[in-house]
Amino acid sequence: MAVARVFLCALCVLRVALAAVYFQEEFPDGERWRNRWVQSTNDSQLGHFRLSSGKFYGHKEKDKGLQTTQNSRFYAISARFKPFSNKGKTLVIQYTVKHEQKMDCGGGYVKLFPADVDQKNLSGKSPYYIMFGPDICGFDINKVHVILHFKNQYHANKKPIRCKVDGFTHLYTLILRPDLTYGVKIDGQMIESGSIEYDWNLTSLKKTEKSSAESKEKENKPQDWEKHFLDASASKPSDWNHELDGDWQAPMLQKPPYQDGLKPEGIDKDVWLHQKMKNTNYLMEYDLSEYENIGAIGLELWQVRSGTIFDNFLITDDEEYADNFGKATWGETKGPEREMDAIQAKEEAKRAREEDEEEFLMSKSDGKANDFRRFHRRDEL
Ligand SMILES: *[C@@H]1O[C@H](CO)[C@@H](O)[C@H](O)[C@H]1NC(C)=O
Ligand SMILES: *[C@@H]1O[C@H](CO)[C@@H](O)[C@H](O)[C@H]1NC(C)=O
Ligand SMILES: *[C@@H]1O[C@H](CO)[C@@H](O)[C@H](O)[C@H]1NC(C)=O
């Protein structure tokens, strides 16, 4: 038993050691976050962030994050990390967001940018790879965006995912896996999952891809089809007599019937590989959910009423590491945060009651004064 436990623990450590953590930000060092995050100067009207754990929190220091401070502003701020590609690997994006101001209308999402993003000039027009997170406006919009950039277009998730609208801190997690499945978690619970191909608007895209590929194939077919089935390894016999025998041509190899989906490979070797292209391969080929040069994360959004706090950013290739990080951060402080909010609410209710009573007393004496004035006014008339 004890041996088994030791073994499990060793596995545990191994797993953590294997996880690639591309970016992790908990704002543990006071104002030094300003060395890591770059405020955009694209517009002088862009709103400013400050470090704060807000009006109520689970832990005054640990819950400090980036808070929006000005109403009705655009915000644009970002942080860099060593560029990486998620090709063949899982990509997990996770962070916490708290709308303690009771969000009326505004974004609470993050964007992942290519490494060549101009941080100082960050704006709504800066191209991004992925946008993920909650967006609230009135009663109509309260959704989690998962927008994927793919083939020069942004593709929004078709399946609506509702976000949290209360004033507490919530943990948002997006998982994109190399087998083209995905998952969206809120507070550690899987809220939506499935196939990227089906849950994004890619069916129409696939059709256009296919028809343009088909027309290309038609164009190239006749000459290519013949040429590539000549035996490239043959050479002109030394006794070939041009005048008697005519132009020399390499002998034909046995040619398979032309088939849609056959693909030329290794043109210089003159070999056709008999490879049927499956629809999923089609998407794979165009690197759906693969991003070559991920290099920055940013908050580029609009808020009417400010006060949102962003914290506990994580980008990794390991779902389990993200789970554990979520538990160690949000998991630890969510309970105490609610307790503090409940205590404040009670105090507020008490204060309000006292104020009511005071007003009541005031209005009583006011009432007398009013009677007095009315009396005198009547007298004046
Ligand atoms: C801000 O971004 C917009 C949109 O990309 C661009 O047109 C404008 O030139 C930028 N302004 C500055 C000062 O860089
Ligand atoms: C800022 O970025 C926009 C495109 O997003 C570009 O048109 C503009 O020239 C850039 N401005 C500067 C000062 O680099
Ligand atoms: C889906 O894609 C097609 C073609 O690209 C576009 O016309 C349509 O508006 C898209 N639908 C949604 C819900 O994004």
Short mmCIF file of C-alpha atoms and ligand atoms in Angstrom, two decimals:
data_model
loop_
_atom_site.label_atom_id
_atom_site.label_comp_id
_atom_site.label_asym_id
_atom_site.label_seq_id
_atom_site.Cartn_x
_atom_site.Cartn_y
_atom_site.Cartn_z
CA MET A 1 0.00 0.00 0.00
CA ALA A 2 2.72 2.37 1.05
CA VAL A 3 4.74 1.38 -1.98
CA ALA A 4 1.81 2.05 -4.24
CA ARG A 5 1.37 5.47 -2.75
CA VAL A 6 5.00 6.36 -3.26
CA PHE A 7 4.73 5.19 -6.82
CA LEU A 8 1.63 7.30 -7.42
CA CYS A 9 3.35 10.33 -5.99
CA ALA A 10 6.33 9.82 -8.24
CA LEU A 11 3.94 9.73 -11.19
CA CYS A 12 2.38 12.91 -9.91
CA VAL A 13 5.69 14.73 -9.84
CA LEU A 14 6.52 13.37 -13.26
CA ARG A 15 3.30 14.71 -14.68
CA VAL A 16 3.90 18.16 -13.31
CA ALA A 17 7.45 18.01 -14.59
CA LEU A 18 6.14 17.11 -18.05
CA ALA A 19 3.58 19.87 -18.23
CA ALA A 20 4.68 22.79 -20.38
CA VAL A 21 3.62 26.01 -18.71
CA TYR A 22 3.88 28.76 -21.29
CA PHE A 23 2.48 31.52 -19.14
CA GLN A 24 1.35 31.83 -15.56
CA GLU A 25 0.46 35.12 -13.85
CA GLU A 26 -0.85 35.60 -10.34
CA PHE A 27 0.42 39.14 -9.71
CA PRO A 28 2.40 38.16 -6.61
CA ASP A 29 4.91 41.03 -6.59
CA GLY A 30 3.08 44.33 -6.20
CA GLU A 31 3.62 46.97 -8.85
CA ARG A 32 6.20 44.90 -10.70
CA TRP A 33 3.43 43.56 -12.93
CA ARG A 34 3.90 46.77 -14.91
CA ASN A 35 7.21 45.39 -16.20
CA ARG A 36 5.43 42.38 -17.63
CA TRP A 37 2.24 43.92 -19.00
CA VAL A 38 2.25 46.56 -21.71
CA GLN A 39 -0.50 49.15 -21.82
CA SER A 40 -1.43 50.06 -25.38
CA THR A 41 -1.01 53.68 -26.38
CA ASN A 42 -3.01 53.24 -29.57
CA ASP A 43 -5.56 55.69 -28.19
CA SER A 44 -5.10 58.20 -25.38
CA GLN A 45 -8.65 57.41 -24.24
CA LEU A 46 -7.84 53.76 -23.43
CA GLY A 47 -8.78 52.87 -19.86
CA HIS A 48 -6.24 52.05 -17.16
CA PHE A 49 -5.80 48.98 -15.00
CA ARG A 50 -4.73 48.82 -11.39
CA LEU A 51 -3.82 45.95 -9.10
CA SER A 52 -6.65 45.20 -6.69
CA SER A 53 -8.43 42.41 -4.87
CA GLY A 54 -11.62 44.46 -4.88
CA LYS A 55 -14.25 45.29 -2.29
CA PHE A 56 -14.50 41.71 -1.06
CA TYR A 57 -12.10 38.81 -1.54
CA GLY A 58 -10.96 35.46 -0.22
CA HIS A 59 -7.39 36.59 0.39
CA LYS A 60 -6.31 40.21 0.25
CA GLU A 61 -2.95 39.52 -1.43
CA LYS A 62 -3.58 36.35 -3.45
CA ASP A 63 -6.77 37.72 -4.99
CA LYS A 64 -5.07 40.79 -6.41
CA GLY A 65 -5.49 41.01 -10.15
CA LEU A 66 -5.86 43.52 -12.96
CA GLN A 67 -8.90 45.68 -12.37
CA THR A 68 -10.53 48.02 -14.89
CA THR A 69 -10.85 51.49 -13.35
CA GLN A 70 -12.74 53.81 -15.71
CA ASN A 71 -16.30 53.62 -16.94
CA SER A 72 -17.21 53.56 -20.63
CA ARG A 73 -13.73 52.86 -21.91
CA PHE A 74 -11.88 50.55 -24.24
CA TYR A 75 -9.04 48.67 -22.60
CA ALA A 76 -5.97 47.18 -24.29
CA ILE A 77 -3.15 45.59 -22.35
CA SER A 78 -1.02 42.51 -23.01
CA ALA A 79 1.85 40.36 -21.79
CA ARG A 80 4.41 38.38 -23.75
CA PHE A 81 5.88 34.95 -23.26
CA LYS A 82 8.27 32.72 -25.17
CA PRO A 83 6.51 31.92 -28.46
CA PHE A 84 5.29 28.38 -28.96
CA SER A 85 3.18 26.27 -31.31
CA ASN A 86 0.38 24.03 -30.09
CA LYS A 87 0.82 21.69 -33.06
CA GLY A 88 0.15 18.15 -31.92
CA LYS A 89 -0.40 19.28 -28.34
CA THR A 90 -3.26 20.20 -26.10
CA LEU A 91 -3.72 23.90 -25.45
CA VAL A 92 -5.32 25.07 -22.21
CA ILE A 93 -6.18 28.71 -21.57
CA GLN A 94 -7.44 29.49 -18.09
CA TYR A 95 -8.02 32.58 -15.91
CA THR A 96 -10.40 34.01 -13.35
CA VAL A 97 -12.70 36.98 -13.82
CA LYS A 98 -14.79 38.79 -11.25
CA HIS A 99 -17.42 41.38 -12.15
CA GLU A 100 -17.83 42.72 -8.65
CA GLN A 101 -19.42 45.90 -10.01
CA LYS A 102 -22.32 43.69 -11.26
CA MET A 103 -21.48 43.99 -14.91
CA ASP A 104 -24.10 45.79 -17.02
CA CYS A 105 -22.32 45.73 -20.36
CA GLY A 106 -18.77 44.77 -21.12
CA GLY A 107 -16.22 42.15 -22.05
CA GLY A 108 -14.51 39.76 -19.67
CA TYR A 109 -12.54 37.78 -22.23
CA VAL A 110 -8.90 37.27 -23.14
CA LYS A 111 -7.21 37.12 -26.53
CA LEU A 112 -4.21 35.06 -27.57
CA PHE A 113 -1.98 36.87 -30.04
CA PRO A 114 0.76 35.83 -32.44
CA ALA A 115 4.24 36.76 -31.24
CA ASP A 116 4.55 39.60 -33.73
CA VAL A 117 1.70 41.58 -32.15
CA ASP A 118 2.54 45.24 -31.64
CA GLN A 119 1.76 45.55 -27.93
CA LYS A 120 2.04 49.34 -27.77
CA ASN A 121 -0.39 49.63 -30.65
CA LEU A 122 -2.80 46.96 -29.49
CA SER A 123 -6.38 47.65 -30.58
CA GLY A 124 -9.57 45.91 -31.64
CA LYS A 125 -8.00 45.57 -35.07
CA SER A 126 -4.95 43.64 -33.89
CA PRO A 127 -5.16 40.14 -35.38
CA TYR A 128 -5.53 37.39 -32.80
CA TYR A 129 -5.58 33.59 -32.78
CA ILE A 130 -8.17 32.90 -30.10
CA MET A 131 -10.67 34.93 -28.13
CA PHE A 132 -12.11 33.24 -25.08
CA GLY A 133 -14.30 34.27 -22.18
CA PRO A 134 -17.51 35.90 -21.00
CA ASP A 135 -19.27 38.85 -22.58
CA ILE A 136 -22.26 40.53 -20.99
CA CYS A 137 -24.60 43.23 -22.24
CA GLY A 138 -28.01 43.75 -20.70
CA PHE A 139 -30.23 40.72 -20.46
CA ASP A 140 -29.67 39.67 -24.06
CA ILE A 141 -25.97 38.92 -24.13
CA ASN A 142 -24.41 36.72 -21.49
CA LYS A 143 -22.24 34.29 -23.36
CA VAL A 144 -18.84 32.71 -23.41
CA HIS A 145 -17.03 33.48 -26.67
CA VAL A 146 -14.73 30.94 -28.20
CA ILE A 147 -13.55 32.56 -31.42
CA LEU A 148 -10.92 30.74 -33.45
CA HIS A 149 -8.94 32.35 -36.20
CA PHE A 150 -8.70 29.98 -39.09
CA LYS A 151 -7.90 30.59 -42.76
CA ASN A 152 -7.99 34.38 -42.42
CA GLN A 153 -11.39 34.40 -40.79
CA TYR A 154 -12.70 34.49 -37.27
CA HIS A 155 -15.05 31.66 -36.41
CA ALA A 156 -17.40 31.92 -33.46
CA ASN A 157 -18.70 28.91 -31.58
CA LYS A 158 -22.14 27.88 -32.85
CA LYS A 159 -23.31 26.31 -29.59
CA PRO A 160 -24.25 29.08 -27.18
CA ILE A 161 -22.48 28.87 -23.82
CA ARG A 162 -23.90 30.96 -20.98
CA CYS A 163 -21.51 32.81 -18.71
CA LYS A 164 -21.87 33.68 -15.04
CA VAL A 165 -23.45 37.07 -14.42
CA ASP A 166 -23.03 37.46 -10.64
CA GLY A 167 -20.35 39.48 -8.87
CA PHE A 168 -18.14 36.60 -7.72
CA THR A 169 -14.85 35.30 -9.10
CA HIS A 170 -15.26 32.56 -11.69
CA LEU A 171 -12.75 30.26 -13.29
CA TYR A 172 -12.88 29.94 -17.09
CA THR A 173 -11.01 27.19 -18.92
CA LEU A 174 -10.73 26.47 -22.64
CA ILE A 175 -9.16 23.21 -23.84
CA LEU A 176 -8.30 22.57 -27.50
CA ARG A 177 -6.96 19.11 -28.17
CA PRO A 178 -4.97 17.87 -31.17
CA ASP A 179 -7.69 15.32 -31.99
CA LEU A 180 -9.90 18.35 -32.75
CA THR A 181 -12.05 18.03 -29.66
CA TYR A 182 -12.53 20.87 -27.21
CA GLY A 183 -13.89 21.60 -23.77
CA VAL A 184 -15.10 24.72 -21.97
CA LYS A 185 -15.15 24.65 -18.19
CA ILE A 186 -16.59 27.16 -15.78
CA ASP A 187 -15.53 26.81 -12.15
CA GLY A 188 -13.95 23.45 -12.95
CA GLN A 189 -17.18 22.01 -14.39
CA MET A 190 -17.29 20.94 -18.03
CA ILE A 191 -20.03 23.14 -19.53
CA GLU A 192 -19.58 22.37 -23.21
CA SER A 193 -17.46 19.94 -25.19
CA GLY A 194 -17.38 18.16 -28.51
CA SER A 195 -15.83 18.36 -31.93
CA ILE A 196 -14.33 21.61 -33.18
CA GLU A 197 -15.35 20.73 -36.70
CA TYR A 198 -19.04 20.46 -35.77
CA ASP A 199 -19.35 23.15 -33.14
CA TRP A 200 -17.84 25.94 -35.19
CA ASN A 201 -19.21 27.26 -38.44
CA LEU A 202 -16.87 25.25 -40.61
CA THR A 203 -19.22 23.24 -42.78
CA SER A 204 -19.62 25.99 -45.33
CA LEU A 205 -15.91 26.63 -45.21
CA LYS A 206 -15.22 23.01 -45.94
CA LYS A 207 -17.45 23.16 -49.00
CA THR A 208 -15.70 26.17 -50.46
CA GLU A 209 -12.32 24.60 -49.74
CA LYS A 210 -13.37 21.47 -51.46
CA SER A 211 -14.80 23.06 -54.58
CA SER A 212 -11.76 25.27 -55.09
CA ALA A 213 -9.51 22.25 -54.61
CA GLU A 214 -11.61 20.31 -57.10
CA SER A 215 -11.39 22.96 -59.79
CA LYS A 216 -7.63 23.07 -59.32
CA GLU A 217 -7.45 19.32 -59.69
CA LYS A 218 -9.41 19.51 -62.91
CA GLU A 219 -7.05 22.09 -64.33
CA ASN A 220 -3.98 20.05 -63.54
CA LYS A 221 -5.36 16.67 -64.20
CA PRO A 222 -4.71 15.86 -67.86
CA GLN A 223 -1.02 16.61 -68.27
CA ASP A 224 -0.08 15.77 -64.68
CA TRP A 225 -1.94 12.56 -64.80
CA GLU A 226 -0.01 11.39 -67.85
CA LYS A 227 3.35 12.79 -66.87
CA HIS A 228 3.51 11.35 -63.45
CA PHE A 229 2.89 7.85 -64.62
CA LEU A 230 5.78 7.74 -67.01
CA ASP A 231 8.54 5.58 -65.62
CA ALA A 232 10.97 8.15 -64.39
CA SER A 233 13.66 5.58 -63.70
CA ALA A 234 13.89 4.58 -67.37
CA SER A 235 16.51 6.19 -69.59
CA LYS A 236 16.86 6.41 -73.35
CA PRO A 237 18.54 3.29 -74.72
CA SER A 238 21.99 4.04 -76.14
CA ASP A 239 21.05 2.61 -79.60
CA TRP A 240 17.92 4.74 -79.91
CA ASN A 241 17.77 6.18 -83.39
CA HIS A 242 15.91 9.40 -83.33
CA GLU A 243 15.19 9.44 -87.05
CA LEU A 244 14.04 5.89 -87.27
CA ASP A 245 12.39 5.47 -83.93
CA GLY A 246 10.96 8.92 -83.38
CA ASP A 247 11.04 10.85 -80.12
CA TRP A 248 11.94 8.72 -77.18
CA GLN A 249 9.44 8.58 -74.39
CA ALA A 250 9.77 6.80 -71.13
CA PRO A 251 7.52 3.77 -70.90
CA MET A 252 4.23 4.16 -69.13
CA LEU A 253 3.79 2.61 -65.76
CA GLN A 254 0.57 0.84 -65.13
CA LYS A 255 -1.80 3.67 -64.43
CA PRO A 256 -4.54 3.39 -61.87
CA PRO A 257 -7.90 4.83 -62.92
CA TYR A 258 -8.21 8.50 -62.08
CA GLN A 259 -9.89 8.96 -58.77
CA ASP A 260 -11.03 11.96 -56.88
CA GLY A 261 -8.87 12.29 -53.80
CA LEU A 262 -5.65 10.93 -55.23
CA LYS A 263 -2.87 13.23 -54.32
CA PRO A 264 0.48 13.87 -55.95
CA GLU A 265 3.36 13.67 -53.56
CA GLY A 266 7.04 14.15 -54.16
CA ILE A 267 6.76 15.66 -57.62
CA ASP A 268 10.45 15.17 -58.31
CA LYS A 269 10.17 11.47 -57.62
CA ASP A 270 7.23 11.29 -60.04
CA VAL A 271 5.25 9.11 -57.74
CA TRP A 272 1.61 9.35 -56.93
CA LEU A 273 0.63 8.17 -53.54
CA HIS A 274 -2.67 6.47 -53.36
CA GLN A 275 -3.95 8.42 -50.48
CA LYS A 276 -7.59 9.08 -50.08
CA MET A 277 -8.19 12.43 -48.45
CA LYS A 278 -10.75 12.15 -45.72
CA ASN A 279 -12.79 15.16 -44.73
CA THR A 280 -11.19 15.39 -41.33
CA ASN A 281 -7.75 15.27 -42.93
CA TYR A 282 -8.89 18.15 -44.99
CA LEU A 283 -9.36 20.26 -41.91
CA MET A 284 -6.21 18.93 -40.29
CA GLU A 285 -4.26 19.93 -43.35
CA TYR A 286 -5.31 23.50 -42.87
CA ASP A 287 -4.14 23.48 -39.29
CA LEU A 288 -7.47 23.95 -37.62
CA SER A 289 -6.82 24.68 -33.97
CA GLU A 290 -3.09 24.82 -34.56
CA TYR A 291 -1.34 28.08 -34.01
CA GLU A 292 2.28 28.33 -35.04
CA ASN A 293 3.54 31.29 -33.10
CA ILE A 294 1.54 32.04 -29.97
CA GLY A 295 3.38 34.78 -28.12
CA ALA A 296 1.11 37.07 -26.09
CA ILE A 297 -2.09 37.22 -24.09
CA GLY A 298 -4.14 40.38 -23.79
CA LEU A 299 -7.25 42.08 -22.52
CA GLU A 300 -8.72 44.03 -25.41
CA LEU A 301 -12.30 44.93 -24.53
CA TRP A 302 -14.94 47.53 -23.80
CA GLN A 303 -16.66 48.11 -20.47
CA VAL A 304 -19.49 50.43 -19.49
CA ARG A 305 -19.25 50.01 -15.72
CA SER A 306 -15.69 49.22 -14.70
CA GLY A 307 -14.41 47.18 -11.77
CA THR A 308 -13.76 43.75 -13.30
CA ILE A 309 -10.75 41.88 -11.91
CA PHE A 310 -8.72 39.44 -14.07
CA ASP A 311 -6.36 37.05 -12.33
CA ASN A 312 -4.70 33.61 -12.26
CA PHE A 313 -3.82 33.49 -15.95
CA LEU A 314 -2.49 30.17 -17.17
CA ILE A 315 -1.50 28.81 -20.57
CA THR A 316 -0.31 25.22 -20.59
CA ASP A 317 -0.46 21.97 -22.55
CA ASP A 318 -1.63 19.95 -19.57
CA GLU A 319 -5.28 19.68 -18.52
CA GLU A 320 -4.41 18.17 -15.17
CA TYR A 321 -1.93 20.90 -14.34
CA ALA A 322 -4.64 23.46 -15.15
CA ASP A 323 -7.10 21.63 -12.89
CA ASN A 324 -4.65 21.69 -10.03
CA PHE A 325 -3.73 25.32 -10.60
CA GLY A 326 -7.43 26.21 -10.61
CA LYS A 327 -7.96 24.39 -7.34
CA ALA A 328 -4.91 26.01 -5.72
CA THR A 329 -6.00 29.53 -6.72
CA TRP A 330 -9.74 30.01 -7.31
CA GLY A 331 -10.56 26.83 -5.36
CA GLU A 332 -8.93 28.18 -2.21
CA THR A 333 -10.37 31.69 -2.20
CA LYS A 334 -13.90 31.28 -3.60
CA GLY A 335 -15.39 30.23 -0.25
CA PRO A 336 -13.88 33.02 1.88
CA GLU A 337 -14.78 35.52 -0.87
CA ARG A 338 -18.47 34.64 -0.54
CA GLU A 339 -18.26 34.80 3.23
CA MET A 340 -16.81 38.30 3.12
CA ASP A 341 -19.47 39.39 0.66
CA ALA A 342 -22.19 37.97 2.93
CA ILE A 343 -20.80 39.83 5.95
CA GLN A 344 -20.62 43.07 3.97
CA ALA A 345 -24.15 42.57 2.72
CA LYS A 346 -25.37 42.11 6.28
CA GLU A 347 -23.56 45.25 7.42
CA GLU A 348 -24.96 47.18 4.50
CA ALA A 349 -28.47 46.02 5.28
CA LYS A 350 -27.99 47.12 8.88
CA ARG A 351 -26.68 50.51 7.80
CA ALA A 352 -29.56 50.92 5.39
CA ARG A 353 -32.01 50.09 8.18
CA GLU A 354 -30.40 52.67 10.44
CA GLU A 355 -30.50 55.26 7.69
CA ASP A 356 -34.15 54.48 7.09
CA GLU A 357 -34.88 54.98 10.73
CA GLU A 358 -33.00 58.27 10.75
CA GLU A 359 -34.86 59.42 7.68
CA PHE A 360 -38.11 58.44 9.29
CA LEU A 361 -37.32 60.55 12.33
CA MET A 362 -36.17 63.40 10.11
CA SER A 363 -39.28 63.27 7.99
CA LYS A 364 -41.34 63.41 11.17
CA SER A 365 -39.68 66.66 12.20
CA ASP A 366 -39.64 67.75 8.54
CA GLY A 367 -43.31 67.07 8.51
CA LYS A 368 -43.81 69.49 11.35
CA ALA A 369 -41.72 72.10 9.56
CA ASN A 370 -43.81 71.56 6.44
CA ASP A 371 -46.98 72.04 8.38
CA PHE A 372 -45.49 75.16 9.77
CA ARG A 373 -44.55 76.49 6.35
CA ARG A 374 -47.90 75.51 4.91
CA PHE A 375 -49.58 77.32 7.74
CA HIS A 376 -47.58 80.44 7.09
CA ARG A 377 -48.02 80.24 3.34
CA ARG A 378 -51.71 79.97 3.77
CA ASP A 379 -51.47 82.93 5.98
CA GLU A 380 -49.66 84.85 3.27
CA LEU A 381 -52.35 84.13 0.72
C1 LIG B 1 -4.71 52.64 -33.56
O1 LIG B 1 -5.25 51.51 -34.24
C2 LIG B 1 -6.02 51.85 -35.37
C3 LIG B 1 -6.67 50.60 -35.84
O2 LIG B 1 -5.77 49.59 -36.02
C4 LIG B 1 -5.10 52.50 -36.39
O3 LIG B 1 -5.85 52.84 -37.52
C5 LIG B 1 -4.45 53.72 -35.79
O4 LIG B 1 -3.50 54.23 -36.68
C6 LIG B 1 -3.75 53.38 -34.49
N1 LIG B 1 -3.31 54.61 -33.82
C7 LIG B 1 -2.05 54.80 -33.42
C8 LIG B 1 -1.78 56.07 -32.71
O5 LIG B 1 -1.19 53.97 -33.62
C1 LIG B 2 -1.25 50.28 -35.47
O1 LIG B 2 -1.86 49.11 -36.00
C2 LIG B 2 -2.65 49.34 -37.15
C3 LIG B 2 -3.24 48.02 -37.59
O2 LIG B 2 -3.72 47.28 -36.52
C4 LIG B 2 -1.83 49.97 -38.25
O3 LIG B 2 -2.71 50.28 -39.32
C5 LIG B 2 -1.17 51.22 -37.74
O4 LIG B 2 -0.32 51.74 -38.73
C6 LIG B 2 -0.35 50.93 -36.50
N1 LIG B 2 0.22 52.15 -35.96
C7 LIG B 2 1.49 52.26 -35.62
C8 LIG B 2 1.91 53.58 -35.04
O5 LIG B 2 2.28 51.34 -35.75
C1 LIG B 3 -21.28 30.68 -41.40
O1 LIG B 3 -20.43 30.83 -42.51
C2 LIG B 3 -21.06 31.35 -43.66
C3 LIG B 3 -20.09 31.35 -44.81
O2 LIG B 3 -18.79 31.66 -44.41
C4 LIG B 3 -21.57 32.77 -43.33
O3 LIG B 3 -22.23 33.32 -44.45
C5 LIG B 3 -22.52 32.69 -42.14
O4 LIG B 3 -22.93 33.99 -41.76
C6 LIG B 3 -21.84 32.01 -40.95
N1 LIG B 3 -22.77 31.83 -39.85
C7 LIG B 3 -22.49 32.15 -38.59
C8 LIG B 3 -23.56 31.87 -37.59
O5 LIG B 3 -21.43 32.67 -38.27
#
